[in-house]
mmCIF file of C-alpha atoms in Angstrom:
data_model
loop_
_atom_site.group_PDB
_atom_site.id
_atom_site.type_symbol
_atom_site.label_atom_id
_atom_site.label_comp_id
_atom_site.label_asym_id
_atom_site.label_seq_id
_atom_site.Cartn_x
_atom_site.Cartn_y
_atom_site.Cartn_z
ATOM 1 C CA PHE A 64 0.000 0.000 0.000
ATOM 2 C CA SER A 65 2.105 2.828 -1.363
ATOM 3 C CA ILE A 66 0.827 6.378 -0.819
ATOM 4 C CA THR A 67 2.471 9.256 -2.678
ATOM 5 C CA GLU A 68 2.194 12.843 -1.448
ATOM 6 C CA ILE A 69 1.776 15.092 -4.502
ATOM 7 C CA VAL A 70 0.831 18.419 -2.902
ATOM 8 C CA PRO A 71 2.316 18.640 0.609
ATOM 9 C CA ASN A 72 -0.205 18.060 3.391
ATOM 10 C CA PHE A 73 -3.098 18.033 0.918
ATOM 11 C CA LEU A 74 -3.128 15.777 -2.143
ATOM 12 C CA TYR A 75 -2.209 12.098 -2.026
ATOM 13 C CA LEU A 76 -2.222 9.386 -4.677
ATOM 14 C CA GLY A 77 -2.227 5.620 -4.494
ATOM 15 C CA PRO A 78 -3.889 2.264 -5.051
ATOM 16 C CA GLU A 79 -7.188 0.759 -3.982
ATOM 17 C CA ILE A 80 -7.910 0.540 -0.249
ATOM 18 C CA THR A 81 -8.453 -3.089 0.724
ATOM 19 C CA SER A 82 -8.276 -3.224 4.533
ATOM 20 C CA PRO A 83 -9.131 -1.309 7.705
ATOM 21 C CA GLU A 84 -5.378 -1.175 8.430
ATOM 22 C CA GLN A 85 -4.881 0.865 5.280
ATOM 23 C CA LEU A 86 -7.586 3.260 6.470
ATOM 24 C CA ASP A 87 -5.526 3.684 9.648
ATOM 25 C CA ILE A 88 -2.494 4.616 7.522
ATOM 26 C CA LEU A 89 -4.568 7.295 5.773
ATOM 27 C CA LYS A 90 -5.820 8.608 9.132
ATOM 28 C CA SER A 91 -2.236 8.770 10.426
ATOM 29 C CA ARG A 92 -1.484 11.180 7.562
ATOM 30 C CA SER A 93 -4.472 13.353 8.557
ATOM 31 C CA ILE A 94 -6.289 12.485 5.327
ATOM 32 C CA ARG A 95 -9.977 13.369 5.687
ATOM 33 C CA ARG A 96 -11.385 12.683 2.215
ATOM 34 C CA ILE A 97 -11.156 9.825 -0.256
ATOM 35 C CA LEU A 98 -11.864 10.037 -3.975
ATOM 36 C CA ASN A 99 -12.241 6.620 -5.636
ATOM 37 C CA MET A 100 -11.904 6.826 -9.426
ATOM 38 C CA ALA A 101 -12.207 3.093 -10.166
ATOM 39 C CA GLU A 102 -15.474 1.598 -11.306
ATOM 40 C CA GLU A 103 -14.354 -1.864 -10.180
ATOM 41 C CA CYS A 104 -13.061 -0.934 -6.697
ATOM 42 C CA ASP A 105 -15.378 -1.726 -3.819
ATOM 43 C CA ASP A 106 -16.183 0.821 -1.169
ATOM 44 C CA ASP A 107 -17.289 -1.566 1.564
ATOM 45 C CA ILE A 108 -14.213 -1.517 3.818
ATOM 46 C CA PRO A 109 -15.422 -1.324 7.443
ATOM 47 C CA GLY A 110 -15.028 2.240 8.740
ATOM 48 C CA LEU A 111 -14.485 3.846 5.328
ATOM 49 C CA LYS A 112 -17.657 5.899 5.085
ATOM 50 C CA GLU A 113 -17.783 6.530 8.830
ATOM 51 C CA SER A 114 -14.255 7.935 9.049
ATOM 52 C CA PHE A 115 -13.842 9.837 5.772
ATOM 53 C CA VAL A 116 -15.760 12.088 3.427
ATOM 54 C CA TYR A 117 -16.015 9.578 0.601
ATOM 55 C CA CYS A 118 -16.762 10.076 -3.086
ATOM 56 C CA LYS A 119 -16.745 7.545 -5.916
ATOM 57 C CA ILE A 120 -16.615 8.628 -9.554
ATOM 58 C CA PRO A 121 -16.707 5.321 -11.419
ATOM 59 C CA ALA A 122 -14.281 5.481 -14.334
ATOM 60 C CA ARG A 123 -12.901 2.714 -16.520
ATOM 61 C CA ASP A 124 -9.253 2.546 -17.491
ATOM 62 C CA THR A 125 -9.889 2.224 -21.217
ATOM 63 C CA VAL A 126 -8.963 4.394 -24.168
ATOM 64 C CA GLU A 127 -12.599 4.133 -25.298
ATOM 65 C CA MET A 128 -14.037 5.647 -22.111
ATOM 66 C CA LYS A 129 -16.703 8.261 -22.893
ATOM 67 C CA ASN A 130 -17.067 11.705 -21.276
ATOM 68 C CA VAL A 131 -13.486 11.767 -20.005
ATOM 69 C CA GLN A 132 -13.366 15.568 -19.709
ATOM 70 C CA ASP A 133 -16.626 15.683 -17.730
ATOM 71 C CA THR A 134 -15.333 12.946 -15.437
ATOM 72 C CA LEU A 135 -12.045 14.781 -14.880
ATOM 73 C CA ARG A 136 -13.791 18.104 -14.240
ATOM 74 C CA THR A 137 -16.146 16.485 -11.712
ATOM 75 C CA ALA A 138 -13.185 14.943 -9.898
ATOM 76 C CA VAL A 139 -11.353 18.290 -9.875
ATOM 77 C CA GLN A 140 -14.436 19.863 -8.262
ATOM 78 C CA VAL A 141 -14.266 17.226 -5.510
ATOM 79 C CA ILE A 142 -10.600 18.091 -4.889
ATOM 80 C CA ASN A 143 -11.355 21.828 -4.932
ATOM 81 C CA THR A 144 -14.050 21.279 -2.295
ATOM 82 C CA ALA A 145 -11.514 19.446 -0.129
ATOM 83 C CA ARG A 146 -9.124 22.370 -0.591
ATOM 84 C CA ARG A 147 -11.776 24.886 0.509
ATOM 85 C CA HIS A 148 -12.373 22.843 3.665
ATOM 86 C CA TYR A 149 -8.622 22.441 4.347
ATOM 87 C CA GLU A 150 -9.075 18.667 4.313
ATOM 88 C CA PRO A 151 -6.365 16.470 2.776
ATOM 89 C CA VAL A 152 -7.632 14.091 0.094
ATOM 90 C CA TYR A 153 -6.482 10.657 -1.094
ATOM 91 C CA VAL A 154 -7.202 9.972 -4.773
ATOM 92 C CA HIS A 155 -7.064 6.347 -5.873
ATOM 93 C CA CYS A 156 -7.969 3.921 -8.610
ATOM 94 C CA LYS A 157 -7.065 0.225 -8.752
ATOM 95 C CA ALA A 158 -3.277 0.564 -8.943
ATOM 96 C CA GLY A 159 -2.688 4.311 -8.525
ATOM 97 C CA LYS A 160 -1.162 4.546 -12.008
ATOM 98 C CA SER A 161 -3.676 5.796 -14.589
ATOM 99 C CA ARG A 162 -7.127 7.122 -13.611
ATOM 100 C CA SER A 163 -6.068 8.697 -10.326
ATOM 101 C CA VAL A 164 -2.968 10.144 -11.993
ATOM 102 C CA ALA A 165 -5.129 11.670 -14.754
ATOM 103 C CA VAL A 166 -7.349 13.300 -12.121
ATOM 104 C CA ILE A 167 -4.406 14.821 -10.263
ATOM 105 C CA LEU A 168 -2.930 16.058 -13.546
ATOM 106 C CA ALA A 169 -6.296 17.667 -14.357
ATOM 107 C CA TYR A 170 -6.381 19.291 -10.899
ATOM 108 C CA LEU A 171 -2.887 20.746 -11.278
ATOM 109 C CA VAL A 172 -3.679 22.063 -14.782
ATOM 110 C CA LEU A 173 -7.187 23.416 -14.130
ATOM 111 C CA SER A 174 -6.978 24.605 -10.524
ATOM 112 C CA GLU A 175 -3.303 25.353 -9.989
ATOM 113 C CA LYS A 176 -2.698 26.598 -13.573
ATOM 114 C CA TRP A 177 0.293 24.339 -14.137
ATOM 115 C CA THR A 178 1.302 23.174 -17.598
ATOM 116 C CA LEU A 179 0.541 19.523 -18.242
ATOM 117 C CA LYS A 180 4.265 18.895 -18.777
ATOM 118 C CA ARG A 181 5.185 20.385 -15.388
ATOM 119 C CA ALA A 182 2.409 18.452 -13.633
ATOM 120 C CA TYR A 183 3.398 15.187 -15.309
ATOM 121 C CA GLN A 184 7.082 15.677 -14.441
ATOM 122 C CA LEU A 185 6.183 16.172 -10.769
ATOM 123 C CA ILE A 186 3.972 13.103 -10.589
ATOM 124 C CA VAL A 187 6.458 10.827 -12.375
ATOM 125 C CA LYS A 188 9.240 12.070 -10.085
ATOM 126 C CA GLU A 189 7.172 11.325 -6.977
ATOM 127 C CA ARG A 190 5.482 8.153 -8.321
ATOM 128 C CA PRO A 191 7.666 6.567 -11.029
ATOM 129 C CA GLY A 192 5.045 3.964 -12.022
ATOM 130 C CA ALA A 193 2.521 6.639 -13.003
ATOM 131 C CA SER A 194 1.209 6.002 -16.505
ATOM 132 C CA PRO A 195 -2.173 7.454 -17.505
ATOM 133 C CA ASN A 196 -3.588 5.757 -20.599
ATOM 134 C CA ILE A 197 -3.210 7.570 -23.911
ATOM 135 C CA GLY A 198 -6.929 8.374 -24.099
ATOM 136 C CA PHE A 199 -6.718 10.274 -20.801
ATOM 137 C CA VAL A 200 -3.556 12.056 -21.945
ATOM 138 C CA ALA A 201 -5.283 13.181 -25.150
ATOM 139 C CA GLU A 202 -8.170 14.625 -23.112
ATOM 140 C CA LEU A 203 -5.757 16.285 -20.670
ATOM 141 C CA LEU A 204 -4.023 18.011 -23.576
ATOM 142 C CA LYS A 205 -7.389 19.513 -24.551
ATOM 143 C CA LEU A 206 -7.861 20.867 -21.006
ATOM 144 C CA GLU A 207 -4.536 22.677 -20.962
#
């Protein structure tokens, strides 16, 4: 269970949560919100919805996924809400490599006004396995 801090004390990235012990790790980092971007990831871990502000935006990790920009914008709104409430947020998908990475890239581009290149360089430096699928990258380029 590898958590990567992208924006200090605020924005975290990683894989699916599969145990109450992993929830404890998130709590120990003062994370208050969880954004699940994976259609196939369950959200029935005991204590999850009781301990965190939880949001699921079911996305599929396929190049053919429809409405990618709308999905990314909705996820960015969730992160912006966390920012307004000063509550750190953990963004995840199945492996913490594609969908969640695309969302954090979209946040950095849309809300922080970073270039996509700068945002991508930061994420790859912090999380070397990051690899959003080419369909997401194409949509991110349109957002920039």
